Amino acid sequence: MKDKKHLSVSAIENGTVIDHIPAQNLFKVISILGLDRIPNQITFGTNLESQRLGRKAIVKIADKYFEREEINRIAIVAPHAKLNIIRDYEVVEKMLVEVPDHITGIVRCVNPKCITNFENVAPKFEVVDKKNVSLKCHYCEKITDQEHMEYR
Ligand code: CTP
Ligand code: ZN
């Protein structure tokens, strides 16, 4: 099905391609990585067909390479994302995201009484289940699971 001569989003010369993002989480990925605040050329496609995800999104960031920790921050919204490092139009490396051990400042704690929900304290969690992604709050110890996850 895939035809490399007809990419849905144009090829880039140098930079990072993040593929296999669930379409409904594209803008969360953009916000988590701060792509809305950098001057680089960015192209994206969304609601593209994917056998695995139904509808996927892809983001291409020119002239930008990410640190492992930065990339792992998107794991909770795009656990199957695949990164392609592009140099001189060639894919020189592929990387999968990994769910990190700790997450800070992305997810809201499920407990309405948690300090992070009424004071200026960034939420901080320990990842207690990497497969289904459930998070234990560093402050109130309540568990926020995938189903109740809200993003800040
Ligand atoms: N890509 C790009 N610019 C390039 C080279 C590749 O934007 N100069 C993009 C392709 O559009 C694709 C991704 O990078 O979305 C990975 O490229 P490639 O490995 O050639 O594609 P696939 O083999 O289809 O990737 P995979 O099966 O690993 O998802
Ligand atoms: Zn809490």
mmCIF file with all atom_site columns, C-alpha atoms and ligand atoms in Angstrom:
data_model
loop_
_atom_site.group_PDB
_atom_site.id
_atom_site.type_symbol
_atom_site.label_atom_id
_atom_site.label_alt_id
_atom_site.label_comp_id
_atom_site.label_asym_id
_atom_site.label_entity_id
_atom_site.label_seq_id
_atom_site.pdbx_PDB_ins_code
_atom_site.Cartn_x
_atom_site.Cartn_y
_atom_site.Cartn_z
_atom_site.occupancy
_atom_site.B_iso_or_equiv
_atom_site.pdbx_formal_charge
_atom_site.auth_seq_id
_atom_site.auth_comp_id
_atom_site.auth_asym_id
_atom_site.auth_atom_id
_atom_site.pdbx_PDB_model_num
ATOM   1   C  CA  . MET A 1 1   ? 0.000  0.000  0.000  1.00 0.00 ? 1   MET A CA  1
ATOM   2   C  CA  . LYS A 1 2   ? 2.735  2.418  0.938  1.00 0.00 ? 2   LYS A CA  1
ATOM   3   C  CA  . ASP A 1 3   ? 4.267  4.188  -1.978 1.00 0.00 ? 3   ASP A CA  1
ATOM   4   C  CA  . LYS A 1 4   ? 7.438  6.034  -1.130 1.00 0.00 ? 4   LYS A CA  1
ATOM   5   C  CA  . LYS A 1 5   ? 7.163  8.268  -4.140 1.00 0.00 ? 5   LYS A CA  1
ATOM   6   C  CA  . HIS A 1 6   ? 3.962  9.696  -2.753 1.00 0.00 ? 6   HIS A CA  1
ATOM   7   C  CA  . LEU A 1 7   ? 4.570  10.572 0.862  1.00 0.00 ? 7   LEU A CA  1
ATOM   8   C  CA  . SER A 1 8   ? 1.547  12.082 2.587  1.00 0.00 ? 8   SER A CA  1
ATOM   9   C  CA  . VAL A 1 9   ? 3.833  14.727 4.031  1.00 0.00 ? 9   VAL A CA  1
ATOM   10  C  CA  . SER A 1 10  ? 6.940  15.830 2.127  1.00 0.00 ? 10  SER A CA  1
ATOM   11  C  CA  . ALA A 1 11  ? 10.323 14.359 2.979  1.00 0.00 ? 11  ALA A CA  1
ATOM   12  C  CA  . ILE A 1 12  ? 12.711 16.467 5.032  1.00 0.00 ? 12  ILE A CA  1
ATOM   13  C  CA  . GLU A 1 13  ? 16.420 16.977 4.532  1.00 0.00 ? 13  GLU A CA  1
ATOM   14  C  CA  . ASN A 1 14  ? 17.525 16.958 8.190  1.00 0.00 ? 14  ASN A CA  1
ATOM   15  C  CA  . GLY A 1 15  ? 15.630 16.520 11.405 1.00 0.00 ? 15  GLY A CA  1
ATOM   16  C  CA  . THR A 1 16  ? 13.251 14.184 13.184 1.00 0.00 ? 16  THR A CA  1
ATOM   17  C  CA  . VAL A 1 17  ? 10.143 12.415 11.948 1.00 0.00 ? 17  VAL A CA  1
ATOM   18  C  CA  . ILE A 1 18  ? 7.757  11.195 14.644 1.00 0.00 ? 18  ILE A CA  1
ATOM   19  C  CA  . ASP A 1 19  ? 5.488  8.570  13.164 1.00 0.00 ? 19  ASP A CA  1
ATOM   20  C  CA  . HIS A 1 20  ? 2.644  6.427  14.532 1.00 0.00 ? 20  HIS A CA  1
ATOM   21  C  CA  . ILE A 1 21  ? 1.112  9.034  16.806 1.00 0.00 ? 21  ILE A CA  1
ATOM   22  C  CA  . PRO A 1 22  ? -2.561 8.309  17.596 1.00 0.00 ? 22  PRO A CA  1
ATOM   23  C  CA  . ALA A 1 23  ? -4.380 11.018 15.619 1.00 0.00 ? 23  ALA A CA  1
ATOM   24  C  CA  . GLN A 1 24  ? -6.420 12.151 18.617 1.00 0.00 ? 24  GLN A CA  1
ATOM   25  C  CA  . ASN A 1 25  ? -3.217 12.909 20.544 1.00 0.00 ? 25  ASN A CA  1
ATOM   26  C  CA  . LEU A 1 26  ? -1.309 14.846 17.917 1.00 0.00 ? 26  LEU A CA  1
ATOM   27  C  CA  . PHE A 1 27  ? -1.767 18.213 19.569 1.00 0.00 ? 27  PHE A CA  1
ATOM   28  C  CA  . LYS A 1 28  ? -0.772 16.826 22.964 1.00 0.00 ? 28  LYS A CA  1
ATOM   29  C  CA  . VAL A 1 29  ? 2.480  15.626 21.424 1.00 0.00 ? 29  VAL A CA  1
ATOM   30  C  CA  . ILE A 1 30  ? 3.032  19.066 19.920 1.00 0.00 ? 30  ILE A CA  1
ATOM   31  C  CA  . SER A 1 31  ? 2.415  20.710 23.252 1.00 0.00 ? 31  SER A CA  1
ATOM   32  C  CA  . ILE A 1 32  ? 4.469  18.251 25.354 1.00 0.00 ? 32  ILE A CA  1
ATOM   33  C  CA  . LEU A 1 33  ? 7.485  18.697 23.082 1.00 0.00 ? 33  LEU A CA  1
ATOM   34  C  CA  . GLY A 1 34  ? 6.983  22.463 22.936 1.00 0.00 ? 34  GLY A CA  1
ATOM   35  C  CA  . LEU A 1 35  ? 6.801  22.387 19.141 1.00 0.00 ? 35  LEU A CA  1
ATOM   36  C  CA  . ASP A 1 36  ? 4.457  25.361 19.243 1.00 0.00 ? 36  ASP A CA  1
ATOM   37  C  CA  . ARG A 1 37  ? 7.272  27.476 20.695 1.00 0.00 ? 37  ARG A CA  1
ATOM   38  C  CA  . ILE A 1 38  ? 10.246 26.773 18.418 1.00 0.00 ? 38  ILE A CA  1
ATOM   39  C  CA  . PRO A 1 39  ? 11.190 28.496 15.163 1.00 0.00 ? 39  PRO A CA  1
ATOM   40  C  CA  . ASN A 1 40  ? 11.940 25.289 13.203 1.00 0.00 ? 40  ASN A CA  1
ATOM   41  C  CA  . GLN A 1 41  ? 9.950  24.313 10.134 1.00 0.00 ? 41  GLN A CA  1
ATOM   42  C  CA  . ILE A 1 42  ? 7.366  21.746 11.162 1.00 0.00 ? 42  ILE A CA  1
ATOM   43  C  CA  . THR A 1 43  ? 4.997  19.811 8.948  1.00 0.00 ? 43  THR A CA  1
ATOM   44  C  CA  . PHE A 1 44  ? 2.399  17.338 10.023 1.00 0.00 ? 44  PHE A CA  1
ATOM   45  C  CA  . GLY A 1 45  ? -0.277 15.086 8.683  1.00 0.00 ? 45  GLY A CA  1
ATOM   46  C  CA  . THR A 1 46  ? -3.159 13.696 10.651 1.00 0.00 ? 46  THR A CA  1
ATOM   47  C  CA  . ASN A 1 47  ? -5.960 11.196 10.191 1.00 0.00 ? 47  ASN A CA  1
ATOM   48  C  CA  . LEU A 1 48  ? -3.681 9.222  7.912  1.00 0.00 ? 48  LEU A CA  1
ATOM   49  C  CA  . GLU A 1 49  ? -4.474 5.563  7.495  1.00 0.00 ? 49  GLU A CA  1
ATOM   50  C  CA  . SER A 1 50  ? -2.620 3.155  9.734  1.00 0.00 ? 50  SER A CA  1
ATOM   51  C  CA  . GLN A 1 51  ? -3.131 -0.568 10.014 1.00 0.00 ? 51  GLN A CA  1
ATOM   52  C  CA  . ARG A 1 52  ? -2.113 -0.482 13.655 1.00 0.00 ? 52  ARG A CA  1
ATOM   53  C  CA  . LEU A 1 53  ? -3.711 2.666  14.985 1.00 0.00 ? 53  LEU A CA  1
ATOM   54  C  CA  . GLY A 1 54  ? -6.688 3.166  12.700 1.00 0.00 ? 54  GLY A CA  1
ATOM   55  C  CA  . ARG A 1 55  ? -5.897 6.833  12.265 1.00 0.00 ? 55  ARG A CA  1
ATOM   56  C  CA  . LYS A 1 56  ? -2.427 8.093  12.855 1.00 0.00 ? 56  LYS A CA  1
ATOM   57  C  CA  . ALA A 1 57  ? -0.574 11.357 12.777 1.00 0.00 ? 57  ALA A CA  1
ATOM   58  C  CA  . ILE A 1 58  ? 2.980  12.133 11.780 1.00 0.00 ? 58  ILE A CA  1
ATOM   59  C  CA  . VAL A 1 59  ? 5.102  15.168 12.625 1.00 0.00 ? 59  VAL A CA  1
ATOM   60  C  CA  . LYS A 1 60  ? 8.284  16.242 10.881 1.00 0.00 ? 60  LYS A CA  1
ATOM   61  C  CA  . ILE A 1 61  ? 10.559 18.721 12.605 1.00 0.00 ? 61  ILE A CA  1
ATOM   62  C  CA  . ALA A 1 62  ? 13.350 20.142 10.463 1.00 0.00 ? 62  ALA A CA  1
ATOM   63  C  CA  . ASP A 1 63  ? 16.822 20.592 11.947 1.00 0.00 ? 63  ASP A CA  1
ATOM   64  C  CA  . LYS A 1 64  ? 15.877 19.313 15.389 1.00 0.00 ? 64  LYS A CA  1
ATOM   65  C  CA  . TYR A 1 65  ? 17.107 16.268 17.285 1.00 0.00 ? 65  TYR A CA  1
ATOM   66  C  CA  . PHE A 1 66  ? 15.708 15.339 20.668 1.00 0.00 ? 66  PHE A CA  1
ATOM   67  C  CA  . GLU A 1 67  ? 17.240 13.975 23.834 1.00 0.00 ? 67  GLU A CA  1
ATOM   68  C  CA  . ARG A 1 68  ? 15.970 10.576 24.950 1.00 0.00 ? 68  ARG A CA  1
ATOM   69  C  CA  . GLU A 1 69  ? 14.305 12.074 28.075 1.00 0.00 ? 69  GLU A CA  1
ATOM   70  C  CA  . GLU A 1 70  ? 12.491 14.695 26.015 1.00 0.00 ? 70  GLU A CA  1
ATOM   71  C  CA  . ILE A 1 71  ? 11.111 12.073 23.684 1.00 0.00 ? 71  ILE A CA  1
ATOM   72  C  CA  . ASN A 1 72  ? 10.032 9.729  26.450 1.00 0.00 ? 72  ASN A CA  1
ATOM   73  C  CA  . ARG A 1 73  ? 7.712  12.450 27.719 1.00 0.00 ? 73  ARG A CA  1
ATOM   74  C  CA  . ILE A 1 74  ? 5.341  11.661 24.848 1.00 0.00 ? 74  ILE A CA  1
ATOM   75  C  CA  . ALA A 1 75  ? 5.136  7.967  25.767 1.00 0.00 ? 75  ALA A CA  1
ATOM   76  C  CA  . ILE A 1 76  ? 1.924  8.354  27.744 1.00 0.00 ? 76  ILE A CA  1
ATOM   77  C  CA  . VAL A 1 77  ? 0.064  9.884  24.793 1.00 0.00 ? 77  VAL A CA  1
ATOM   78  C  CA  . ALA A 1 78  ? 1.885  8.086  21.972 1.00 0.00 ? 78  ALA A CA  1
ATOM   79  C  CA  . PRO A 1 79  ? 3.233  4.779  23.336 1.00 0.00 ? 79  PRO A CA  1
ATOM   80  C  CA  . HIS A 1 80  ? 3.912  3.363  19.868 1.00 0.00 ? 80  HIS A CA  1
ATOM   81  C  CA  . ALA A 1 81  ? 5.526  6.421  18.380 1.00 0.00 ? 81  ALA A CA  1
ATOM   82  C  CA  . LYS A 1 82  ? 8.500  5.729  16.201 1.00 0.00 ? 82  LYS A CA  1
ATOM   83  C  CA  . LEU A 1 83  ? 11.228 8.286  15.671 1.00 0.00 ? 83  LEU A CA  1
ATOM   84  C  CA  . ASN A 1 84  ? 13.233 8.515  12.535 1.00 0.00 ? 84  ASN A CA  1
ATOM   85  C  CA  . ILE A 1 85  ? 16.397 10.581 12.551 1.00 0.00 ? 85  ILE A CA  1
ATOM   86  C  CA  . ILE A 1 86  ? 16.970 12.082 9.134  1.00 0.00 ? 86  ILE A CA  1
ATOM   87  C  CA  . ARG A 1 87  ? 20.284 13.306 7.793  1.00 0.00 ? 87  ARG A CA  1
ATOM   88  C  CA  . ASP A 1 88  ? 20.744 14.316 4.208  1.00 0.00 ? 88  ASP A CA  1
ATOM   89  C  CA  . TYR A 1 89  ? 17.319 12.903 3.305  1.00 0.00 ? 89  TYR A CA  1
ATOM   90  C  CA  . GLU A 1 90  ? 18.233 9.455  4.642  1.00 0.00 ? 90  GLU A CA  1
ATOM   91  C  CA  . VAL A 1 91  ? 16.822 7.703  7.711  1.00 0.00 ? 91  VAL A CA  1
ATOM   92  C  CA  . VAL A 1 92  ? 20.000 7.148  9.738  1.00 0.00 ? 92  VAL A CA  1
ATOM   93  C  CA  . GLU A 1 93  ? 18.404 5.915  12.962 1.00 0.00 ? 93  GLU A CA  1
ATOM   94  C  CA  . LYS A 1 94  ? 15.073 4.674  14.284 1.00 0.00 ? 94  LYS A CA  1
ATOM   95  C  CA  . MET A 1 95  ? 14.029 4.899  17.903 1.00 0.00 ? 95  MET A CA  1
ATOM   96  C  CA  . LEU A 1 96  ? 10.990 3.798  19.856 1.00 0.00 ? 96  LEU A CA  1
ATOM   97  C  CA  . VAL A 1 97  ? 9.707  5.788  22.802 1.00 0.00 ? 97  VAL A CA  1
ATOM   98  C  CA  . GLU A 1 98  ? 9.996  4.237  26.251 1.00 0.00 ? 98  GLU A CA  1
ATOM   99  C  CA  . VAL A 1 99  ? 7.680  4.890  29.147 1.00 0.00 ? 99  VAL A CA  1
ATOM   100 C  CA  . PRO A 1 100 ? 9.827  6.731  31.725 1.00 0.00 ? 100 PRO A CA  1
ATOM   101 C  CA  . ASP A 1 101 ? 10.020 5.890  35.463 1.00 0.00 ? 101 ASP A CA  1
ATOM   102 C  CA  . HIS A 1 102 ? 8.811  9.323  36.500 1.00 0.00 ? 102 HIS A CA  1
ATOM   103 C  CA  . ILE A 1 103 ? 6.620  11.944 34.900 1.00 0.00 ? 103 ILE A CA  1
ATOM   104 C  CA  . THR A 1 104 ? 6.530  15.608 35.852 1.00 0.00 ? 104 THR A CA  1
ATOM   105 C  CA  . GLY A 1 105 ? 4.153  18.331 34.803 1.00 0.00 ? 105 GLY A CA  1
ATOM   106 C  CA  . ILE A 1 106 ? 2.196  16.650 32.014 1.00 0.00 ? 106 ILE A CA  1
ATOM   107 C  CA  . VAL A 1 107 ? -0.685 14.839 33.664 1.00 0.00 ? 107 VAL A CA  1
ATOM   108 C  CA  . ARG A 1 108 ? -3.158 16.136 36.226 1.00 0.00 ? 108 ARG A CA  1
ATOM   109 C  CA  . CYS A 1 109 ? -3.535 14.188 39.478 1.00 0.00 ? 109 CYS A CA  1
ATOM   110 C  CA  . VAL A 1 110 ? -6.937 12.489 39.680 1.00 0.00 ? 110 VAL A CA  1
ATOM   111 C  CA  . ASN A 1 111 ? -7.394 13.549 43.302 1.00 0.00 ? 111 ASN A CA  1
ATOM   112 C  CA  . PRO A 1 112 ? -9.222 16.911 43.398 1.00 0.00 ? 112 PRO A CA  1
ATOM   113 C  CA  . LYS A 1 113 ? -7.816 17.544 46.895 1.00 0.00 ? 113 LYS A CA  1
ATOM   114 C  CA  . CYS A 1 114 ? -4.219 16.977 45.806 1.00 0.00 ? 114 CYS A CA  1
ATOM   115 C  CA  . ILE A 1 115 ? -1.951 19.967 46.409 1.00 0.00 ? 115 ILE A CA  1
ATOM   116 C  CA  . THR A 1 116 ? -1.030 19.969 42.728 1.00 0.00 ? 116 THR A CA  1
ATOM   117 C  CA  . ASN A 1 117 ? -4.628 20.820 41.855 1.00 0.00 ? 117 ASN A CA  1
ATOM   118 C  CA  . PHE A 1 118 ? -5.028 23.908 43.999 1.00 0.00 ? 118 PHE A CA  1
ATOM   119 C  CA  . GLU A 1 119 ? -1.552 25.271 44.534 1.00 0.00 ? 119 GLU A CA  1
ATOM   120 C  CA  . ASN A 1 120 ? 1.182  26.156 42.143 1.00 0.00 ? 120 ASN A CA  1
ATOM   121 C  CA  . VAL A 1 121 ? 2.922  22.792 42.472 1.00 0.00 ? 121 VAL A CA  1
ATOM   122 C  CA  . ALA A 1 122 ? 3.795  20.806 39.351 1.00 0.00 ? 122 ALA A CA  1
ATOM   123 C  CA  . PRO A 1 123 ? 2.327  17.292 39.404 1.00 0.00 ? 123 PRO A CA  1
ATOM   124 C  CA  . LYS A 1 124 ? 4.908  14.577 39.828 1.00 0.00 ? 124 LYS A CA  1
ATOM   125 C  CA  . PHE A 1 125 ? 4.313  10.854 39.483 1.00 0.00 ? 125 PHE A CA  1
ATOM   126 C  CA  . GLU A 1 126 ? 6.013  7.527  39.733 1.00 0.00 ? 126 GLU A CA  1
ATOM   127 C  CA  . VAL A 1 127 ? 5.027  5.237  36.866 1.00 0.00 ? 127 VAL A CA  1
ATOM   128 C  CA  . VAL A 1 128 ? 3.759  2.121  38.662 1.00 0.00 ? 128 VAL A CA  1
ATOM   129 C  CA  . ASP A 1 129 ? 2.511  0.290  35.575 1.00 0.00 ? 129 ASP A CA  1
ATOM   130 C  CA  . LYS A 1 130 ? 4.354  0.874  32.321 1.00 0.00 ? 130 LYS A CA  1
ATOM   131 C  CA  . LYS A 1 131 ? 2.179  -1.324 30.163 1.00 0.00 ? 131 LYS A CA  1
ATOM   132 C  CA  . ASN A 1 132 ? -1.196 0.201  30.908 1.00 0.00 ? 132 ASN A CA  1
ATOM   133 C  CA  . VAL A 1 133 ? 0.397  3.392  32.188 1.00 0.00 ? 133 VAL A CA  1
ATOM   134 C  CA  . SER A 1 134 ? -0.790 4.144  35.660 1.00 0.00 ? 134 SER A CA  1
ATOM   135 C  CA  . LEU A 1 135 ? 0.774  6.842  37.744 1.00 0.00 ? 135 LEU A CA  1
ATOM   136 C  CA  . LYS A 1 136 ? 1.204  7.229  41.486 1.00 0.00 ? 136 LYS A CA  1
ATOM   137 C  CA  . CYS A 1 137 ? 1.196  10.794 42.734 1.00 0.00 ? 137 CYS A CA  1
ATOM   138 C  CA  . HIS A 1 138 ? 4.355  11.842 44.543 1.00 0.00 ? 138 HIS A CA  1
ATOM   139 C  CA  . TYR A 1 139 ? 2.320  14.092 46.867 1.00 0.00 ? 139 TYR A CA  1
ATOM   140 C  CA  . CYS A 1 140 ? -0.959 12.303 47.657 1.00 0.00 ? 140 CYS A CA  1
ATOM   141 C  CA  . GLU A 1 141 ? -0.080 8.777  46.497 1.00 0.00 ? 141 GLU A CA  1
ATOM   142 C  CA  . LYS A 1 142 ? -3.374 8.377  44.616 1.00 0.00 ? 142 LYS A CA  1
ATOM   143 C  CA  . ILE A 1 143 ? -3.248 6.402  41.395 1.00 0.00 ? 143 ILE A CA  1
ATOM   144 C  CA  . THR A 1 144 ? -4.160 8.066  38.120 1.00 0.00 ? 144 THR A CA  1
ATOM   145 C  CA  . ASP A 1 145 ? -4.841 5.476  35.443 1.00 0.00 ? 145 ASP A CA  1
ATOM   146 C  CA  . GLN A 1 146 ? -5.116 5.788  31.688 1.00 0.00 ? 146 GLN A CA  1
ATOM   147 C  CA  . GLU A 1 147 ? -8.877 6.084  31.821 1.00 0.00 ? 147 GLU A CA  1
ATOM   148 C  CA  . HIS A 1 148 ? -8.812 9.075  34.160 1.00 0.00 ? 148 HIS A CA  1
ATOM   149 C  CA  . MET A 1 149 ? -5.827 10.770 32.631 1.00 0.00 ? 149 MET A CA  1
ATOM   150 C  CA  . GLU A 1 150 ? -6.172 14.452 31.921 1.00 0.00 ? 150 GLU A CA  1
ATOM   151 C  CA  . TYR A 1 151 ? -3.368 16.485 30.484 1.00 0.00 ? 151 TYR A CA  1
ATOM   152 C  CA  . ARG A 1 152 ? -2.345 19.954 31.561 1.00 0.00 ? 152 ARG A CA  1
HETATM 153 N  N1  . CTP B 2 .   ? 10.962 10.480 5.955  1.00 0.00 ? 1   CTP B N1  1
HETATM 154 C  C1  . CTP B 2 .   ? 10.990 11.841 5.730  1.00 0.00 ? 1   CTP B C1  1
HETATM 155 N  N2  . CTP B 2 .   ? 12.048 12.423 5.099  1.00 0.00 ? 1   CTP B N2  1
HETATM 156 C  C2  . CTP B 2 .   ? 13.072 11.678 4.662  1.00 0.00 ? 1   CTP B C2  1
HETATM 157 C  C3  . CTP B 2 .   ? 13.078 10.287 4.867  1.00 0.00 ? 1   CTP B C3  1
HETATM 158 C  C4  . CTP B 2 .   ? 12.000 9.706  5.522  1.00 0.00 ? 1   CTP B C4  1
HETATM 159 O  O1  . CTP B 2 .   ? 10.074 12.539 6.130  1.00 0.00 ? 1   CTP B O1  1
HETATM 160 N  N3  . CTP B 2 .   ? 14.070 12.294 4.045  1.00 0.00 ? 1   CTP B N3  1
HETATM 161 C  C5  . CTP B 2 .   ? 9.856  9.883  6.690  1.00 0.00 ? 1   CTP B C5  1
HETATM 162 C  C6  . CTP B 2 .   ? 9.003  8.937  5.870  1.00 0.00 ? 1   CTP B C6  1
HETATM 163 O  O2  . CTP B 2 .   ? 7.929  9.662  5.302  1.00 0.00 ? 1   CTP B O2  1
HETATM 164 C  C7  . CTP B 2 .   ? 8.468  7.968  6.910  1.00 0.00 ? 1   CTP B C7  1
HETATM 165 C  C8  . CTP B 2 .   ? 9.541  7.978  7.987  1.00 0.00 ? 1   CTP B C8  1
HETATM 166 O  O3  . CTP B 2 .   ? 10.364 9.104  7.747  1.00 0.00 ? 1   CTP B O3  1
HETATM 167 O  O4  . CTP B 2 .   ? 7.273  8.464  7.473  1.00 0.00 ? 1   CTP B O4  1
HETATM 168 C  C9  . CTP B 2 .   ? 10.364 6.733  7.995  1.00 0.00 ? 1   CTP B C9  1
HETATM 169 O  O5  . CTP B 2 .   ? 10.913 6.535  6.713  1.00 0.00 ? 1   CTP B O5  1
HETATM 170 P  P1  . CTP B 2 .   ? 11.245 5.086  6.167  1.00 0.00 ? 1   CTP B P1  1
HETATM 171 O  O6  . CTP B 2 .   ? 12.049 4.359  7.180  1.00 0.00 ? 1   CTP B O6  1
HETATM 172 O  O7  . CTP B 2 .   ? 11.789 5.238  4.808  1.00 0.00 ? 1   CTP B O7  1
HETATM 173 O  O8  . CTP B 2 .   ? 9.776  4.502  6.052  1.00 0.00 ? 1   CTP B O8  1
HETATM 174 P  P2  . CTP B 2 .   ? 9.176  3.115  6.544  1.00 0.00 ? 1   CTP B P2  1
HETATM 175 O  O9  . CTP B 2 .   ? 10.106 2.009  6.204  1.00 0.00 ? 1   CTP B O9  1
HETATM 176 O  O10 . CTP B 2 .   ? 7.802  3.069  6.015  1.00 0.00 ? 1   CTP B O10 1
HETATM 177 O  O11 . CTP B 2 .   ? 9.140  3.311  8.112  1.00 0.00 ? 1   CTP B O11 1
HETATM 178 P  P3  . CTP B 2 .   ? 8.610  2.298  9.222  1.00 0.00 ? 1   CTP B P3  1
HETATM 179 O  O12 . CTP B 2 .   ? 8.103  1.075  8.573  1.00 0.00 ? 1   CTP B O12 1
HETATM 180 O  O13 . CTP B 2 .   ? 9.828  2.074  10.118 1.00 0.00 ? 1   CTP B O13 1
HETATM 181 O  O14 . CTP B 2 .   ? 7.552  3.092  9.969  1.00 0.00 ? 1   CTP B O14 1
HETATM 182 ZN ZN  . ZN  B 3 .   ? -1.924 13.886 43.881 1.00 0.00 ? 2   ZN  B ZN  1
#
